[in-house]
Amino acid sequence: MTLETKEDLETDNVDVVCDLLDKLVLKQLHLMEEKMVCELNIESCINNGSIHLAKSRYIMGQSSVSTARLPMESSPEFSALTTCETTEEDDVQQLKVVENNNKSKVNPIRWFGVLVPQNLHKAQSIFQNTINVVVECVNVQLQLFENMRNIDALKKYVCLAKS
């Protein structure tokens, strides 16, 4: 192999890495946009759920829907209705929402009485949906971190190849 051929190969490798870097930066921009959309969805869900809670409080009265009805440290323990577990997809850790099938689960809506307004049920379903949106946002954030690690590794390779 001549010196020119070796330099040509190194230049070709750097060009390929630079193309890959361009693609990763574009992917990063798309992921950032996706994360912003997720965060806006979270904000919208929380606002909608809060409005339904306020309507429920208006219908049932101030004392019926308040923090005084929430469980305290001395309350009996119960299992969460929804949990998250970590899975690995494409060498990236992701979170996944898992419904709890435990027999001892407690429906939190019962803390406010047996006959509760539809707005309270609506608020509950909105907040349950918000959990899915939050997990989606976290997964996008994890992809952003992984993409940044890949970009940093390729930048170091290019710097070493050029020196």
PDB file of C-alpha atoms in Angstrom:
ATOM      1  CA  MET A   1       0.000   0.000   0.000  1.00  0.00           C
ATOM      2  CA  THR A   2       1.310   3.391  -0.883  1.00  0.00           C
ATOM      3  CA  LEU A   3       1.126   6.431   1.328  1.00  0.00           C
ATOM      4  CA  GLU A   4      -1.509   8.060  -0.886  1.00  0.00           C
ATOM      5  CA  THR A   5      -3.784   5.050  -0.667  1.00  0.00           C
ATOM      6  CA  LYS A   6      -3.539   4.966   3.116  1.00  0.00           C
ATOM      7  CA  GLU A   7      -4.392   8.675   3.340  1.00  0.00           C
ATOM      8  CA  ASP A   8      -7.305   8.172   0.943  1.00  0.00           C
ATOM      9  CA  LEU A   9      -8.686   5.388   3.157  1.00  0.00           C
ATOM     10  CA  GLU A  10      -8.407   7.559   6.267  1.00  0.00           C
ATOM     11  CA  THR A  11     -10.144  10.419   4.452  1.00  0.00           C
ATOM     12  CA  ASP A  12     -12.907   8.059   3.319  1.00  0.00           C
ATOM     13  CA  ASN A  13     -13.364   6.823   6.905  1.00  0.00           C
ATOM     14  CA  VAL A  14     -13.555  10.384   8.206  1.00  0.00           C
ATOM     15  CA  ASP A  15     -16.110  11.233   5.500  1.00  0.00           C
ATOM     16  CA  VAL A  16     -18.251   8.240   6.474  1.00  0.00           C
ATOM     17  CA  VAL A  17     -18.040   9.194  10.159  1.00  0.00           C
ATOM     18  CA  CYS A  18     -18.941  12.806   9.335  1.00  0.00           C
ATOM     19  CA  ASP A  19     -21.993  11.612   7.377  1.00  0.00           C
ATOM     20  CA  LEU A  20     -22.989   9.472  10.339  1.00  0.00           C
ATOM     21  CA  LEU A  21     -22.515  12.466  12.642  1.00  0.00           C
ATOM     22  CA  ASP A  22     -24.804  14.525  10.408  1.00  0.00           C
ATOM     23  CA  LYS A  23     -27.489  11.842  10.630  1.00  0.00           C
ATOM     24  CA  LEU A  24     -27.141  11.622  14.410  1.00  0.00           C
ATOM     25  CA  VAL A  25     -27.438  15.400  14.788  1.00  0.00           C
ATOM     26  CA  LEU A  26     -30.605  15.359  12.669  1.00  0.00           C
ATOM     27  CA  LYS A  27     -31.957  12.533  14.796  1.00  0.00           C
ATOM     28  CA  GLN A  28     -31.096  14.589  17.890  1.00  0.00           C
ATOM     29  CA  LEU A  29     -33.132  17.513  16.556  1.00  0.00           C
ATOM     30  CA  HIS A  30     -36.110  15.248  15.874  1.00  0.00           C
ATOM     31  CA  LEU A  31     -35.853  13.763  19.351  1.00  0.00           C
ATOM     32  CA  MET A  32     -35.710  17.244  20.883  1.00  0.00           C
ATOM     33  CA  GLU A  33     -38.846  18.215  19.002  1.00  0.00           C
ATOM     34  CA  GLU A  34     -40.562  15.005  20.123  1.00  0.00           C
ATOM     35  CA  LYS A  35     -39.600  15.701  23.744  1.00  0.00           C
ATOM     36  CA  MET A  36     -41.032  19.225  23.565  1.00  0.00           C
ATOM     37  CA  VAL A  37     -44.288  17.840  22.159  1.00  0.00           C
ATOM     38  CA  CYS A  38     -44.405  15.287  24.996  1.00  0.00           C
ATOM     39  CA  GLU A  39     -43.838  17.993  27.593  1.00  0.00           C
ATOM     40  CA  LEU A  40     -46.633  20.091  26.086  1.00  0.00           C
ATOM     41  CA  ASN A  41     -48.906  17.027  26.190  1.00  0.00           C
ATOM     42  CA  ILE A  42     -48.044  16.494  29.859  1.00  0.00           C
ATOM     43  CA  GLU A  43     -48.877  20.108  30.640  1.00  0.00           C
ATOM     44  CA  SER A  44     -52.166  19.860  28.744  1.00  0.00           C
ATOM     45  CA  CYS A  45     -53.150  16.621  30.503  1.00  0.00           C
ATOM     46  CA  ILE A  46     -52.367  18.013  33.939  1.00  0.00           C
ATOM     47  CA  ASN A  47     -54.360  21.181  33.194  1.00  0.00           C
ATOM     48  CA  ASN A  48     -57.364  19.173  31.956  1.00  0.00           C
ATOM     49  CA  GLY A  49     -57.231  16.814  34.929  1.00  0.00           C
ATOM     50  CA  SER A  50     -56.984  19.749  37.333  1.00  0.00           C
ATOM     51  CA  ILE A  51     -60.023  21.402  35.775  1.00  0.00           C
ATOM     52  CA  HIS A  52     -62.048  18.224  36.263  1.00  0.00           C
ATOM     53  CA  LEU A  53     -60.846  18.010  39.865  1.00  0.00           C
ATOM     54  CA  ALA A  54     -61.950  21.606  40.420  1.00  0.00           C
ATOM     55  CA  LYS A  55     -65.378  20.830  38.946  1.00  0.00           C
ATOM     56  CA  SER A  56     -65.672  17.806  41.231  1.00  0.00           C
ATOM     57  CA  ARG A  57     -64.760  19.914  44.208  1.00  0.00           C
ATOM     58  CA  TYR A  58     -67.384  22.470  43.234  1.00  0.00           C
ATOM     59  CA  ILE A  59     -70.067  19.781  42.814  1.00  0.00           C
ATOM     60  CA  MET A  60     -69.230  17.806  45.992  1.00  0.00           C
ATOM     61  CA  GLY A  61     -68.169  20.690  48.200  1.00  0.00           C
ATOM     62  CA  GLN A  62     -64.792  21.898  49.421  1.00  0.00           C
ATOM     63  CA  SER A  63     -64.322  19.337  52.154  1.00  0.00           C
ATOM     64  CA  SER A  64     -65.332  16.340  50.030  1.00  0.00           C
ATOM     65  CA  VAL A  65     -62.471  16.661  47.548  1.00  0.00           C
ATOM     66  CA  SER A  66     -59.467  17.865  49.532  1.00  0.00           C
ATOM     67  CA  THR A  67     -56.102  16.688  50.778  1.00  0.00           C
ATOM     68  CA  ALA A  68     -57.762  15.707  54.057  1.00  0.00           C
ATOM     69  CA  ARG A  69     -59.205  12.686  52.231  1.00  0.00           C
ATOM     70  CA  LEU A  70     -55.813  11.460  51.031  1.00  0.00           C
ATOM     71  CA  PRO A  71     -54.042   8.666  52.920  1.00  0.00           C
ATOM     72  CA  MET A  72     -51.532   9.643  55.598  1.00  0.00           C
ATOM     73  CA  GLU A  73     -48.533   7.822  57.077  1.00  0.00           C
ATOM     74  CA  SER A  74     -50.817   6.087  59.587  1.00  0.00           C
ATOM     75  CA  SER A  75     -53.151   4.812  56.826  1.00  0.00           C
ATOM     76  CA  PRO A  76     -53.018   1.154  55.837  1.00  0.00           C
ATOM     77  CA  GLU A  77     -50.575   0.310  53.057  1.00  0.00           C
ATOM     78  CA  PHE A  78     -51.808  -0.388  49.545  1.00  0.00           C
ATOM     79  CA  SER A  79     -50.324  -1.242  46.166  1.00  0.00           C
ATOM     80  CA  ALA A  80     -50.053   1.226  43.325  1.00  0.00           C
ATOM     81  CA  LEU A  81     -52.423   0.693  40.405  1.00  0.00           C
ATOM     82  CA  THR A  82     -49.634   1.356  37.899  1.00  0.00           C
ATOM     83  CA  THR A  83     -45.893   0.794  38.091  1.00  0.00           C
ATOM     84  CA  CYS A  84     -42.978   1.160  35.693  1.00  0.00           C
ATOM     85  CA  GLU A  85     -40.323  -1.368  34.855  1.00  0.00           C
ATOM     86  CA  THR A  86     -37.133  -1.012  32.887  1.00  0.00           C
ATOM     87  CA  THR A  87     -36.674  -2.893  29.635  1.00  0.00           C
ATOM     88  CA  GLU A  88     -33.886  -2.765  27.080  1.00  0.00           C
ATOM     89  CA  GLU A  89     -34.631  -2.100  23.408  1.00  0.00           C
ATOM     90  CA  ASP A  90     -31.894  -1.609  20.825  1.00  0.00           C
ATOM     91  CA  ASP A  91     -29.252  -1.386  23.574  1.00  0.00           C
ATOM     92  CA  VAL A  92     -31.147   1.544  25.142  1.00  0.00           C
ATOM     93  CA  GLN A  93     -32.930   1.268  28.465  1.00  0.00           C
ATOM     94  CA  GLN A  94     -36.616   2.156  28.214  1.00  0.00           C
ATOM     95  CA  LEU A  95     -39.414   2.373  30.765  1.00  0.00           C
ATOM     96  CA  LYS A  96     -42.664   0.498  30.344  1.00  0.00           C
ATOM     97  CA  VAL A  97     -45.961   1.050  32.197  1.00  0.00           C
ATOM     98  CA  VAL A  98     -47.237  -2.081  33.932  1.00  0.00           C
ATOM     99  CA  GLU A  99     -50.719  -2.455  35.384  1.00  0.00           C
ATOM    100  CA  ASN A 100     -50.781  -3.958  38.859  1.00  0.00           C
ATOM    101  CA  ASN A 101     -52.936  -7.109  38.994  1.00  0.00           C
ATOM    102  CA  ASN A 102     -52.635  -7.394  42.765  1.00  0.00           C
ATOM    103  CA  LYS A 103     -55.888  -8.339  44.536  1.00  0.00           C
ATOM    104  CA  SER A 104     -55.305  -5.792  47.311  1.00  0.00           C
ATOM    105  CA  LYS A 105     -55.268  -2.784  45.003  1.00  0.00           C
ATOM    106  CA  VAL A 106     -57.349   0.171  46.106  1.00  0.00           C
ATOM    107  CA  ASN A 107     -59.167   2.476  43.721  1.00  0.00           C
ATOM    108  CA  PRO A 108     -58.170   5.974  44.903  1.00  0.00           C
ATOM    109  CA  ILE A 109     -61.474   7.406  43.746  1.00  0.00           C
ATOM    110  CA  ARG A 110     -63.142   5.584  46.667  1.00  0.00           C
ATOM    111  CA  TRP A 111     -61.291   7.867  49.096  1.00  0.00           C
ATOM    112  CA  PHE A 112     -63.790  10.564  48.144  1.00  0.00           C
ATOM    113  CA  GLY A 113     -66.953   8.515  48.605  1.00  0.00           C
ATOM    114  CA  VAL A 114     -69.016   5.932  46.782  1.00  0.00           C
ATOM    115  CA  LEU A 115     -71.142   8.219  44.625  1.00  0.00           C
ATOM    116  CA  VAL A 116     -68.645  10.587  43.050  1.00  0.00           C
ATOM    117  CA  PRO A 117     -69.317  12.877  40.063  1.00  0.00           C
ATOM    118  CA  GLN A 118     -68.287  11.941  36.541  1.00  0.00           C
ATOM    119  CA  ASN A 119     -65.737  14.756  36.612  1.00  0.00           C
ATOM    120  CA  LEU A 120     -63.745  12.869  39.244  1.00  0.00           C
ATOM    121  CA  HIS A 121     -63.769   9.730  37.095  1.00  0.00           C
ATOM    122  CA  LYS A 122     -62.720  11.828  34.093  1.00  0.00           C
ATOM    123  CA  ALA A 123     -59.884  13.411  36.107  1.00  0.00           C
ATOM    124  CA  GLN A 124     -58.709   9.961  37.164  1.00  0.00           C
ATOM    125  CA  SER A 125     -58.613   8.671  33.574  1.00  0.00           C
ATOM    126  CA  ILE A 126     -56.801  11.824  32.401  1.00  0.00           C
ATOM    127  CA  PHE A 127     -54.139  11.457  35.112  1.00  0.00           C
ATOM    128  CA  GLN A 128     -53.769   7.743  34.319  1.00  0.00           C
ATOM    129  CA  ASN A 129     -53.187   8.683  30.669  1.00  0.00           C
ATOM    130  CA  THR A 130     -50.680  11.304  31.814  1.00  0.00           C
ATOM    131  CA  ILE A 131     -48.565   8.507  33.302  1.00  0.00           C
ATOM    132  CA  ASN A 132     -48.212   7.023  29.820  1.00  0.00           C
ATOM    133  CA  VAL A 133     -47.247  10.407  28.373  1.00  0.00           C
ATOM    134  CA  VAL A 134     -44.654  10.945  31.130  1.00  0.00           C
ATOM    135  CA  VAL A 135     -43.120   7.519  30.471  1.00  0.00           C
ATOM    136  CA  GLU A 136     -43.021   8.292  26.742  1.00  0.00           C
ATOM    137  CA  CYS A 137     -41.252  11.579  27.531  1.00  0.00           C
ATOM    138  CA  VAL A 138     -38.718   9.795  29.744  1.00  0.00           C
ATOM    139  CA  ASN A 139     -38.047   7.275  26.978  1.00  0.00           C
ATOM    140  CA  VAL A 140     -37.395  10.094  24.511  1.00  0.00           C
ATOM    141  CA  GLN A 141     -35.033  11.661  27.067  1.00  0.00           C
ATOM    142  CA  LEU A 142     -33.170   8.354  27.377  1.00  0.00           C
ATOM    143  CA  GLN A 143     -32.857   8.210  23.579  1.00  0.00           C
ATOM    144  CA  LEU A 144     -31.502  11.778  23.618  1.00  0.00           C
ATOM    145  CA  PHE A 145     -28.816  10.791  26.133  1.00  0.00           C
ATOM    146  CA  GLU A 146     -27.844   7.707  24.119  1.00  0.00           C
ATOM    147  CA  ASN A 147     -27.687   9.752  20.927  1.00  0.00           C
ATOM    148  CA  MET A 148     -25.459  12.337  22.654  1.00  0.00           C
ATOM    149  CA  ARG A 149     -23.085   9.586  23.792  1.00  0.00           C
ATOM    150  CA  ASN A 150     -22.864   8.331  20.203  1.00  0.00           C
ATOM    151  CA  ILE A 151     -22.237  11.845  18.881  1.00  0.00           C
ATOM    152  CA  ASP A 152     -19.475  12.423  21.445  1.00  0.00           C
ATOM    153  CA  ALA A 153     -17.806   9.108  20.580  1.00  0.00           C
ATOM    154  CA  LEU A 154     -17.835   9.901  16.861  1.00  0.00           C
ATOM    155  CA  LYS A 155     -16.490  13.418  17.473  1.00  0.00           C
ATOM    156  CA  LYS A 156     -13.568  11.935  19.402  1.00  0.00           C
ATOM    157  CA  TYR A 157     -12.920   9.493  16.549  1.00  0.00           C
ATOM    158  CA  VAL A 158     -12.871  12.329  14.003  1.00  0.00           C
ATOM    159  CA  CYS A 159     -10.515  14.399  16.166  1.00  0.00           C
ATOM    160  CA  LEU A 160      -8.135  11.440  16.546  1.00  0.00           C
ATOM    161  CA  ALA A 161      -8.293  10.628  12.832  1.00  0.00           C
ATOM    162  CA  LYS A 162      -7.461  14.183  11.815  1.00  0.00           C
ATOM    163  CA  SER A 163      -4.523  14.506  14.199  1.00  0.00           C
TER     164      SER A 163
END
